[in-house]
Coordinates of N, CA and C in Angstrom, one line a residue:
M269 N -19.5 82.7 132.4 CA -20.5 83.8 133.0 C -21.8 83.5 132.7
V270 N -22.8 83.7 133.7 CA -24.2 83.7 133.2 C -24.3 85.6 133.0
K271 N -25.3 84.9 132.0 CA -26.1 86.3 131.8 C -27.2 86.3 130.8
T272 N -27.7 87.3 131.7 CA -29.6 86.8 131.5 C -29.3 88.5 130.9
R273 N -31.2 88.4 130.4 CA -31.3 89.8 129.9 C -33.2 90.2 130.1
F274 N -33.3 92.0 130.2 CA -34.9 92.1 130.4 C -34.6 93.1 128.0
A275 N -35.9 92.6 127.7 CA -36.1 93.3 126.4 C -37.1 93.7 126.3
P276 N -37.2 95.0 127.0 CA -38.7 95.6 126.9 C -39.0 96.0 125.2
S277 N -39.6 96.0 124.5 CA -40.7 97.2 124.4 C -41.2 98.2 124.4
P278 N -41.0 99.6 124.3 CA -41.5 100.5 124.9 C -42.7 101.2 124.2
T279 N -43.7 100.3 124.1 CA -45.3 100.7 123.4 C -46.0 100.6 124.3
G280 N -46.0 100.6 125.7 CA -46.9 100.8 126.3 C -45.4 100.8 127.9
K281 N -46.9 101.0 128.8 CA -46.0 101.1 130.4 C -46.1 99.6 130.7
L282 N -45.0 99.1 131.5 CA -44.4 97.8 132.0 C -46.2 97.5 132.7
H283 N -46.1 95.7 132.6 CA -47.0 95.4 133.6 C -46.7 94.3 134.3
V284 N -47.5 93.6 134.3 CA -47.3 92.2 135.6 C -46.0 91.7 134.9
G285 N -46.9 90.8 133.8 CA -46.0 90.4 133.4 C -44.5 90.3 133.0
N286 N -44.8 91.8 131.8 CA -42.6 92.6 131.8 C -42.4 92.4 133.3
V287 N -42.5 92.5 134.8 CA -42.4 93.0 135.6 C -41.8 91.1 136.5
R288 N -43.0 90.6 135.8 CA -42.5 89.0 136.3 C -40.7 88.2 136.0
T289 N -40.4 88.8 134.0 CA -39.7 88.4 133.8 C -38.6 88.7 134.0
A290 N -38.7 90.1 133.8 CA -37.3 91.0 134.6 C -37.1 90.1 135.8
L291 N -37.9 90.3 137.0 CA -37.7 89.5 138.2 C -36.7 87.9 138.7
F292 N -37.3 87.1 136.9 CA -36.7 86.3 137.1 C -35.5 86.8 136.3
A293 N -35.2 86.9 135.5 CA -33.4 87.1 134.8 C -33.0 88.2 135.4
Y294 N -32.9 88.8 136.2 CA -32.3 89.6 137.4 C -32.1 88.6 138.9
L295 N -33.1 87.7 138.5 CA -32.7 86.8 140.3 C -32.1 86.2 140.1
Y296 N -32.0 85.3 138.8 CA -31.1 84.3 138.3 C -30.0 84.5 138.0
A297 N -29.2 85.7 137.6 CA -28.3 86.4 137.2 C -27.7 86.7 138.6
R298 N -28.5 87.4 139.7 CA -27.9 87.6 141.0 C -27.3 86.1 141.6
H299 N -28.1 85.9 141.6 CA -27.7 84.2 142.4 C -26.5 83.4 141.3
T300 N -26.6 83.9 140.2 CA -25.4 83.0 140.0 C -23.9 83.4 140.2
G301 N -24.0 84.9 140.3 CA -23.0 85.5 140.5 C -22.8 86.2 139.0
G302 N -23.9 86.7 138.0 CA -24.1 86.7 136.3 C -24.1 88.0 136.8
K303 N -24.5 88.4 135.3 CA -25.2 89.6 134.6 C -26.2 89.8 134.2
F304 N -26.9 90.9 134.4 CA -28.3 91.0 134.0 C -28.5 92.0 133.1
V305 N -28.6 92.6 131.9 CA -28.3 93.1 130.6 C -30.0 93.8 130.9
L306 N -30.2 95.0 130.2 CA -31.4 95.7 129.8 C -30.8 96.2 128.3
R307 N -31.8 96.2 127.4 CA -32.4 95.7 126.0 C -33.1 96.7 125.7
I308 N -33.3 97.7 125.1 CA -34.6 98.2 124.7 C -34.5 97.7 122.9
E309 N -35.9 97.0 123.1 CA -36.5 96.5 121.4 C -37.5 97.4 120.7
D310 N -36.5 98.7 120.3 CA -38.0 99.8 120.1 C -38.0 99.6 118.2
T311 N -37.8 98.9 117.3 CA -37.6 99.5 116.7 C -39.2 99.0 115.2
D312 N -40.1 98.9 116.5 CA -41.5 99.2 115.6 C -41.7 100.6 116.4
L313 N -41.4 101.4 114.7 CA -41.3 103.0 115.0 C -42.8 103.8 115.4
D314 N -43.2 102.8 114.4 CA -44.7 103.5 114.9 C -45.6 103.2 116.5
R315 N -45.0 102.3 117.0 CA -45.8 102.3 118.1 C -44.6 102.9 119.4
S316 N -43.4 102.8 119.1 CA -42.3 103.0 120.4 C -42.7 104.6 120.3
H317 N -41.9 104.8 121.7 CA -42.0 106.3 122.3 C -40.8 106.1 123.1
S318 N -40.0 107.4 122.9 CA -39.1 107.8 124.1 C -40.1 107.8 125.6
D319 N -41.0 108.1 125.8 CA -41.2 108.5 127.2 C -42.1 107.3 127.4
Y320 N -42.0 106.0 127.0 CA -42.0 104.9 126.9 C -41.4 104.1 127.7
I321 N -39.7 104.5 127.2 CA -38.3 104.6 127.7 C -38.3 104.9 129.1
D322 N -38.0 106.1 129.0 CA -38.0 106.7 130.6 C -38.6 106.1 131.4
K323 N -40.0 105.8 131.3 CA -40.8 105.5 132.1 C -40.9 104.0 132.7
L324 N -40.3 103.2 131.6 CA -39.4 102.0 131.9 C -38.5 101.7 132.4
I325 N -37.1 103.0 132.7 CA -36.1 103.0 133.2 C -36.9 103.5 134.5
E326 N -37.7 104.1 134.9 CA -38.0 104.7 136.1 C -38.6 103.3 136.8
D327 N -39.6 102.7 136.6 CA -40.5 101.8 137.1 C -39.4 100.3 137.4
L328 N -38.5 100.6 136.3 CA -37.0 99.0 137.1 C -36.5 100.0 138.3
K329 N -36.1 100.7 137.9 CA -35.5 101.4 139.2 C -35.8 101.5 140.7
W330 N -37.0 102.0 140.5 CA -38.2 101.9 141.2 C -38.0 100.3 142.2
L331 N -38.2 99.1 140.9 CA -38.1 97.8 141.9 C -37.2 97.8 142.4
S332 N -36.2 98.0 142.4 CA -34.5 97.9 142.7 C -34.2 97.1 141.8
L333 N -34.8 97.2 140.8 CA -33.8 95.5 139.5 C -32.3 96.7 138.5
E334 N -31.9 96.5 139.1 CA -30.5 97.4 138.3 C -29.7 95.9 137.5
W335 N -29.5 97.0 136.7 CA -28.9 96.0 135.6 C -27.6 96.2 135.5
D336 N -26.5 95.1 134.7 CA -25.2 95.9 134.8 C -24.8 96.6 133.3
E337 N -25.7 96.1 132.2 CA -25.2 97.0 131.0 C -26.9 96.8 130.3
G338 N -26.5 98.3 129.8 CA -27.5 98.8 129.3 C -27.5 100.5 128.6
P339 N -29.1 101.1 129.0 CA -29.3 102.6 128.5 C -28.5 102.5 130.7
I340 N -28.0 104.1 130.1 CA -27.2 104.9 131.5 C -26.3 104.4 131.1
V341 N -26.2 103.1 131.7 CA -24.6 102.4 133.0 C -23.8 102.3 131.7
G342 N -24.0 101.8 130.2 CA -23.4 101.4 129.1 C -22.9 99.9 129.2
G343 N -22.0 99.7 128.7 CA -21.1 98.4 128.4 C -20.6 97.8 127.3
P344 N -20.1 97.3 126.8 CA -19.5 96.8 125.8 C -20.0 96.7 124.3
E345 N -21.3 96.6 124.2 CA -21.9 96.8 123.1 C -22.0 98.4 123.3
K346 N -22.0 99.2 122.2 CA -21.7 100.4 121.9 C -23.5 101.6 122.5
S347 N -24.4 100.5 121.8 CA -25.6 101.0 122.1 C -26.4 99.3 122.9
Y348 N -27.6 100.1 123.3 CA -28.2 98.6 124.0 C -29.6 99.0 123.5
L349 N -29.7 100.3 122.3 CA -31.5 100.5 122.0 C -31.3 100.1 120.1
Q350 N -32.5 98.8 119.8 CA -32.3 98.3 118.9 C -32.1 99.4 117.4
S351 N -33.0 100.6 117.8 CA -33.4 101.5 117.2 C -31.3 102.1 116.1
E352 N -30.9 101.9 117.3 CA -29.6 102.7 117.4 C -28.1 101.4 116.7
R353 N -28.9 99.9 116.7 CA -27.7 99.1 115.9 C -28.2 98.4 114.4
I354 N -29.1 99.2 114.1 CA -29.8 98.9 112.4 C -28.1 97.8 111.6
E355 N -27.2 99.4 111.7 CA -26.1 98.8 110.2 C -25.7 97.1 110.8
I356 N -26.3 97.1 112.5 CA -25.1 95.6 112.9 C -26.3 94.7 112.6
Y357 N -27.9 94.7 111.8 CA -28.8 93.8 111.3 C -28.3 93.8 109.8
K358 N -28.1 95.2 109.8 CA -28.1 94.9 107.6 C -26.4 94.1 107.5
Y359 N -25.8 94.5 108.4 CA -24.2 93.4 108.0 C -24.5 92.1 108.5
F360 N -24.9 91.7 109.1 CA -25.5 90.0 108.8 C -26.5 89.6 108.1
A361 N -27.2 90.5 107.7 CA -28.6 89.6 107.0 C -27.7 90.3 105.3
N362 N -26.7 90.8 105.2 CA -25.8 90.7 103.8 C -24.8 89.3 103.9
K363 N -24.3 89.3 105.1 CA -23.9 87.9 105.2 C -24.2 86.8 104.6
L364 N -25.4 86.9 105.1 CA -26.5 85.3 105.2 C -27.0 85.8 103.7
I365 N -27.1 86.6 103.1 CA -27.0 86.5 102.0 C -25.9 85.9 100.8
E366 N -24.6 86.7 100.7 CA -23.4 86.2 100.9 C -23.4 84.5 100.7
E367 N -23.9 84.3 101.8 CA -23.4 82.3 102.1 C -24.8 81.7 101.7
G368 N -26.0 82.5 100.6 CA -26.8 81.4 100.4 C -27.4 81.2 101.4
K369 N -27.7 81.7 102.2 CA -28.9 81.3 103.5 C -29.9 82.0 103.4
A370 N -29.7 83.4 102.5 CA -30.7 84.0 102.6 C -30.9 85.2 101.0
Y371 N -32.4 85.8 100.8 CA -33.0 85.8 99.3 C -33.5 87.6 99.6
H372 N -33.7 88.0 98.4 CA -34.5 89.1 98.5 C -35.8 88.7 97.7
C373 N -36.6 89.0 98.1 CA -38.4 88.8 98.0 C -38.6 89.7 97.7
Y374 N -39.6 90.3 96.3 CA -40.2 90.8 95.9 C -41.4 91.0 95.8
C375 N -42.1 89.6 96.4 CA -43.2 89.2 96.3 C -44.3 90.3 97.3
T376 N -45.5 90.6 96.2 CA -46.5 92.0 96.5 C -47.3 90.6 98.3
P377 N -48.2 91.1 99.1 CA -48.8 90.2 100.0 C -50.1 89.1 99.3
E378 N -50.3 90.1 97.9 CA -51.9 89.5 97.0 C -50.6 88.1 96.3
E379 N -49.3 88.4 96.6 CA -48.9 86.9 95.9 C -48.4 86.3 97.1
I380 N -47.6 86.8 98.1 CA -47.6 85.7 99.2 C -48.8 84.5 99.9
E381 N -50.2 85.5 99.7 CA -51.7 84.8 100.3 C -51.8 83.6 99.5
H382 N -51.2 84.3 98.3 CA -52.0 83.1 96.9 C -50.9 81.7 97.0
G383 N -49.6 82.2 97.1 CA -49.0 81.3 97.3 C -48.8 80.5 97.8
K384 N -49.6 80.9 99.6 CA -49.7 80.0 100.5 C -51.0 78.9 101.2
K385 N -51.6 79.8 99.8 CA -53.1 79.3 99.4 C -52.6 77.8 98.7
E386 N -52.3 78.1 97.8 CA -51.1 76.6 96.9 C -50.7 75.6 97.9
M387 N -49.6 76.1 98.8 CA -48.9 75.3 99.6 C -50.1 74.1 100.2
E388 N -51.4 75.2 100.6 CA -52.1 74.3 101.4 C -52.9 73.4 100.8
A389 N -52.9 73.7 99.5 CA -54.4 73.0 98.2 C -53.0 71.4 98.4
S390 N -51.9 72.0 98.7 CA -51.1 70.6 97.8 C -50.5 69.6 99.4
G391 N -51.2 70.1 100.5 CA -51.2 69.3 101.7 C -50.2 69.6 102.8
K392 N -49.4 71.0 102.5 CA -48.6 71.5 103.1 C -49.1 72.4 103.7
G393 N -48.5 72.6 104.8 CA -49.0 74.3 105.7 C -49.1 75.7 104.9
P394 N -49.8 76.4 106.0 CA -50.0 78.4 105.0 C -48.3 78.8 105.6
I395 N -47.0 78.0 104.3 CA -46.3 78.9 104.6 C -45.3 79.2 103.6
Y396 N -44.9 80.0 103.0 CA -44.1 80.7 102.1 C -44.2 79.7 101.2
N397 N -44.0 80.1 99.5 CA -43.9 78.7 98.9 C -42.2 78.9 98.1
G398 N -41.4 79.9 98.6 CA -40.3 80.0 98.1 C -40.3 80.9 96.6
R399 N -41.0 81.4 97.0 CA -41.6 81.5 95.0 C -39.7 82.8 94.6
C400 N -39.3 83.1 95.3 CA -38.5 85.2 94.7 C -36.7 83.6 95.5
R401 N -36.7 82.6 95.9 CA -36.0 82.0 96.3 C -34.8 82.2 95.2
N402 N -34.8 81.7 94.0 CA -33.9 81.8 93.0 C -34.2 82.3 92.0
L403 N -34.6 83.5 92.0 CA -34.8 84.5 91.0 C -33.2 84.9 90.0
T404 N -33.3 85.4 88.8 CA -32.0 85.7 87.9 C -32.5 87.7 88.2
H405 N -30.7 87.9 88.1 CA -30.5 89.3 87.6 C -31.5 90.0 87.3
S406 N -31.8 89.1 86.1 CA -33.3 90.3 85.0 C -34.3 90.1 85.9
Q407 N -34.7 88.8 86.8 CA -35.9 88.8 87.5 C -36.3 90.3 88.0
K408 N -34.9 90.3 89.3 CA -34.2 91.1 90.2 C -35.1 92.5 89.5
R409 N -34.2 92.5 88.2 CA -34.4 94.2 87.6 C -35.6 94.1 86.9
K410 N -36.2 93.7 86.8 CA -37.8 93.8 86.1 C -38.8 94.0 87.6
F411 N -38.5 93.1 88.7 CA -39.4 94.1 89.8 C -39.2 95.4 90.3
E412 N -37.8 95.3 90.5 CA -37.4 97.2 90.4 C -37.9 97.9 89.9
E413 N -37.7 97.3 88.7 CA -38.6 98.5 87.0 C -39.7 99.1 88.3
E414 N -40.6 98.2 88.8 CA -41.8 98.3 88.9 C -42.4 98.9 89.7
G415 N -40.6 99.4 90.9 CA -41.3 99.7 91.7 C -41.2 98.8 92.7
R416 N -41.0 98.1 93.2 CA -41.0 96.7 94.3 C -39.9 96.7 95.1
I417 N -39.8 97.2 96.1 CA -38.6 97.1 96.9 C -38.5 96.0 98.2
P418 N -37.2 94.7 97.9 CA -37.2 93.5 98.5 C -37.5 93.1 100.1
V419 N -38.3 92.5 100.7 CA -37.4 92.0 102.0 C -36.4 90.9 101.9
V420 N -35.5 90.8 102.9 CA -34.8 89.9 103.2 C -35.4 88.6 103.6
R421 N -35.5 87.3 102.8 CA -36.4 86.4 103.7 C -35.4 84.7 104.1
F422 N -34.8 84.7 104.9 CA -33.8 83.8 105.5 C -34.6 82.6 105.2
I423 N -34.0 81.8 104.9 CA -34.0 80.0 104.0 C -34.0 79.0 105.2
A424 N -35.3 78.4 105.0 CA -35.8 77.9 106.2 C -34.8 76.5 105.9
Y425 N -34.3 75.9 107.3 CA -34.0 74.5 107.1 C -34.6 74.0 106.8
D426 N -34.6 72.1 106.4 CA -35.4 71.6 106.3 C -35.7 70.5 107.6
E427 N -35.2 70.7 108.7 CA -34.8 69.7 109.7 C -35.8 69.6 110.8
D428 N -35.7 68.7 111.4 CA -35.9 68.9 112.8 C -34.7 69.8 113.6
F429 N -36.1 70.8 115.0 CA -34.7 71.4 115.5 C -35.3 71.2 117.2
E430 N -35.4 71.2 118.3 CA -35.2 70.8 119.5 C -34.2 71.9 120.8
I431 N -35.2 71.6 121.9 CA -34.3 72.6 122.8 C -34.3 71.6 124.1
N432 N -33.7 71.5 125.1 CA -33.8 71.3 126.6 C -34.6 72.4 126.8
D433 N -35.8 73.1 127.1 CA -36.5 73.9 127.2 C -35.7 73.9 129.3
I434 N -35.3 75.0 129.8 CA -35.4 74.6 131.8 C -36.4 74.5 132.4
V435 N -38.1 75.1 131.7 CA -38.9 75.0 132.3 C -39.7 73.9 131.8
K436 N -39.5 73.7 131.0 CA -40.5 72.9 129.5 C -39.9 71.0 129.3
G437 N -38.4 71.4 129.4 CA -38.4 70.1 129.3 C -37.7 69.9 127.8
N438 N -37.5 68.7 127.4 CA -38.0 68.8 125.7 C -38.7 69.2 124.8
V439 N -38.3 70.1 124.2 CA -39.3 70.4 123.5 C -38.7 70.3 121.4
K440 N -39.1 70.0 120.9 CA -39.1 69.9 119.5 C -39.8 70.5 118.7
F441 N -38.9 70.7 117.7 CA -39.8 71.7 116.5 C -39.5 70.4 115.0
P442 N -41.0 70.4 114.7 CA -40.3 69.2 113.5 C -40.3 70.0 112.4
K443 N -39.7 69.1 110.8 CA -39.4 70.7 110.1 C -40.6 71.0 109.0
G444 N -40.6 71.7 108.4 CA -41.4 72.1 107.9 C -42.9 73.3 108.5
M445 N -42.5 73.5 109.8 CA -43.5 74.3 110.6 C -43.4 75.6 110.2
V446 N -42.4 75.7 109.8 CA -41.8 77.3 109.0 C -41.3 77.2 107.6
G447 N -42.0 78.2 106.7 CA -41.4 78.2 105.7 C -40.0 79.0 105.4
D448 N -39.6 79.7 104.1 CA -38.3 81.4 104.5 C -38.9 82.1 104.9
F449 N -38.8 82.9 106.1 CA -39.6 83.5 107.0 C -38.5 85.2 106.6
V450 N -39.2 86.2 106.3 CA -38.4 87.5 106.4 C -37.6 88.1 107.6
I451 N -36.6 88.5 107.8 CA -34.9 89.1 108.4 C -35.7 90.1 108.4
L452 N -35.6 91.0 107.6 CA -35.5 92.7 107.2 C -36.8 92.6 106.2
R453 N -37.0 94.0 106.7 CA -38.2 94.2 105.8 C -38.1 95.3 105.2
A454 N -39.3 95.4 104.2 CA -38.5 96.5 103.0 C -37.9 98.0 103.6
T455 N -38.6 98.2 104.6 CA -37.6 99.9 105.0 C -36.5 99.7 106.4
G456 N -35.9 98.4 105.7 CA -34.7 98.0 106.3 C -34.8 97.4 107.6
L457 N -35.7 97.6 108.6 CA -35.9 97.1 109.9 C -36.1 95.8 110.5
P458 N -35.2 95.6 111.2 CA -35.3 94.2 111.5 C -36.2 93.3 112.0
V459 N -36.6 92.5 111.6 CA -38.2 91.5 112.4 C -37.5 90.8 113.3
Y460 N -38.4 90.9 114.6 CA -38.2 90.7 116.1 C -37.6 89.8 115.7
N461 N -37.5 88.4 115.2 CA -36.9 86.8 115.5 C -35.6 87.1 115.3
Y462 N -35.2 88.0 113.9 CA -33.8 87.8 113.9 C -32.8 88.7 114.6
A463 N -33.6 89.5 114.7 CA -33.2 90.9 115.9 C -32.8 90.2 117.0
V464 N -33.7 89.7 117.8 CA -33.2 89.1 118.4 C -32.4 87.8 119.2
V465 N -32.0 87.5 118.2 CA -30.7 86.2 118.0 C -29.3 87.0 117.5
I466 N -29.3 88.4 116.9 CA -27.8 89.3 116.9 C -27.7 89.9 118.5
D467 N -28.8 90.3 118.1 CA -28.4 90.9 120.0 C -28.2 90.0 121.1
D468 N -28.4 88.7 120.7 CA -28.3 88.0 122.2 C -26.9 87.1 122.3
A469 N -26.3 86.9 120.3 CA -25.1 86.2 120.9 C -24.2 87.6 120.9
L470 N -24.6 88.7 120.3 CA -23.4 89.6 120.8 C -23.4 90.0 121.9
M471 N -24.3 90.3 122.9 CA -24.1 90.7 124.1 C -23.8 89.9 124.8
E472 N -23.5 88.1 124.7 CA -23.3 86.8 124.7 C -24.5 86.7 126.0
I473 N -25.5 86.9 125.5 CA -26.6 85.9 126.8 C -26.4 84.9 126.7
T474 N -27.0 84.3 128.0 CA -26.6 82.5 127.8 C -27.6 81.9 128.3
H475 N -28.4 82.3 129.1 CA -30.2 82.1 128.8 C -30.9 83.4 128.8
V476 N -32.0 82.3 128.7 CA -32.9 83.1 127.3 C -34.1 83.1 128.2
I477 N -34.3 83.9 129.6 CA -36.1 83.7 130.3 C -37.0 85.0 129.8
R478 N -37.9 83.7 129.4 CA -39.3 84.6 129.0 C -40.5 84.3 128.9
A479 N -41.7 85.2 128.3 CA -43.0 84.5 128.9 C -43.3 83.0 127.6
D480 N -44.1 82.1 127.4 CA -44.2 81.2 127.2 C -45.2 81.2 125.8
E481 N -45.1 82.4 125.6 CA -46.0 82.7 124.1 C -44.7 83.0 123.1
H482 N -43.6 82.7 123.6 CA -42.3 82.7 122.7 C -41.8 81.6 122.2
L483 N -42.2 80.7 122.8 CA -41.9 79.5 122.5 C -42.2 79.3 120.8
S484 N -43.1 79.8 120.4 CA -43.8 79.5 118.7 C -42.5 79.3 118.2
N485 N -41.2 81.2 118.4 CA -40.6 81.6 118.0 C -39.3 81.6 117.9
T486 N -39.3 80.3 119.0 CA -37.6 79.4 119.4 C -37.7 79.1 117.9
V487 N -38.2 78.1 117.2 CA -38.1 77.2 116.1 C -36.6 78.8 115.0
R488 N -37.5 79.8 114.5 CA -36.8 80.8 113.6 C -35.3 81.3 114.2
Q489 N -35.6 81.3 115.8 CA -34.2 81.8 116.2 C -33.2 81.0 116.5
L490 N -33.6 79.0 116.4 CA -32.7 78.3 116.2 C -32.0 77.9 114.7
M491 N -33.0 78.7 114.0 CA -32.1 78.5 112.6 C -31.2 79.6 112.2
I492 N -31.5 80.7 112.9 CA -30.6 81.8 112.7 C -28.9 81.4 113.0
Y493 N -29.3 81.2 114.7 CA -28.4 80.8 115.4 C -27.3 79.8 114.8
K494 N -28.1 79.0 114.0 CA -27.4 77.5 113.3 C -26.4 77.9 112.4
A495 N -27.3 79.3 111.6 CA -26.9 79.7 110.1 C -25.6 80.8 110.6
L496 N -25.5 81.1 111.3 CA -25.0 82.1 111.8 C -23.3 81.7 112.1
K497 N -23.7 80.2 113.1 CA -22.6 79.5 113.5 C -22.6 80.3 115.1
F498 N -23.5 80.9 115.9 CA -23.5 81.6 116.7 C -24.0 80.6 118.4
K499 N -23.1 80.6 119.1 CA -23.9 79.7 120.6 C -25.2 80.0 121.2
T500 N -26.1 78.4 120.8 CA -27.5 78.4 121.1 C -27.5 78.6 123.0
P501 N -28.3 80.2 123.3 CA -28.3 79.9 124.7 C -29.5 78.7 125.3
E502 N -29.1 79.2 126.7 CA -30.5 78.1 127.1 C -31.7 78.7 127.0
F503 N -32.9 78.0 126.9 CA -34.1 78.6 127.2 C -35.0 77.9 128.2
A504 N -35.5 79.3 129.0 CA -36.5 79.2 130.0 C -37.8 79.7 129.4
H505 N -39.2 79.4 129.4 CA -40.1 80.1 128.6 C -41.2 79.3 130.1
L506 N -41.4 80.8 130.8 CA -42.1 80.4 132.1 C -43.9 80.6 131.6
A507 N -44.8 80.3 132.3 CA -46.6 80.2 132.3 C -46.8 81.6 132.1
L508 N -47.6 82.0 131.0 CA -48.6 83.6 131.6 C -49.1 83.8 132.7
V509 N -49.1 85.3 133.5 CA -49.6 85.5 134.7 C -50.9 85.9 133.5
L510 N -52.1 85.2 134.5 CA -53.2 85.5 133.7 C -54.5 85.6 135.0
G511 N -54.9 86.3 135.2 CA -56.0 86.7 135.5 C -57.2 86.1 136.0
P512 N -58.5 86.7 137.0 CA -59.3 85.8 137.4 C -60.1 84.8 136.2
D513 N -59.9 85.9 134.5 CA -60.9 85.3 133.8 C -59.8 84.5 132.8
R514 N -59.2 84.0 133.1 CA -58.0 83.2 132.5 C -57.5 83.6 131.4
Q515 N -57.4 85.4 130.7 CA -56.7 86.1 130.1 C -55.5 86.5 130.5
K516 N -54.4 86.7 129.9 CA -53.3 87.2 130.4 C -53.3 88.8 130.7
L517 N -52.9 89.2 131.6 CA -52.6 90.9 132.4 C -51.4 91.0 132.1
S518 N -51.9 92.4 130.5 CA -51.5 93.4 130.0 C -51.8 94.4 130.0
K519 N -50.9 94.7 129.6 CA -50.8 96.4 129.4 C -52.1 96.7 128.4
R520 N -52.4 96.0 127.5 CA -54.2 96.2 127.2 C -55.4 95.7 127.5

């Protein structure tokens, strides 16, 4: 069964780009006899506000975009707010660490920036150099004694990835595009590219319909799908809605 989702961040009011994405996901689910899920991606605690969630739900109801799973109506998942799913993200992060697919990284921002410059100087992209990938227990302990709180980094696959996008056709992501990337911040909160995969997989989303600006995120998400042996959904990346000045229309 087809299952789509609309997953806004409550950092402001809905704008026309949000509404179009929600409309496509809703109509495709209804057209195929599938289900439409509403998920609130509110892990940006500094910018997310409950008032925006209330307004978002009010606006979707006004637009008659009724969801089959999500806030208010419930569903198989205990919660459809990411802020209430933190333990789930930690569980899968620990699983990846235990399987040797992720690791704790203690690098400071200055060390990360220095490492990227070294990578560029050697003819590679400005990506993380993997400095913490093989730390010993004593090295970790030393960093912790210094007061460093680690993030969790995913070990990027050194291979090509590709998708057959419903809108764009075949899209190839060559190896080396990304280095080992963060999936859990030092605060324990998940990064978007990680949380979205966990949620889409557990909520059994079959079709991810979203704006074109998310296409570059896809390679990281494909890697996480592969590492956790989750079924990869189909993707459809929609062109941005632009104003007369050729700038995207958004809440800002």
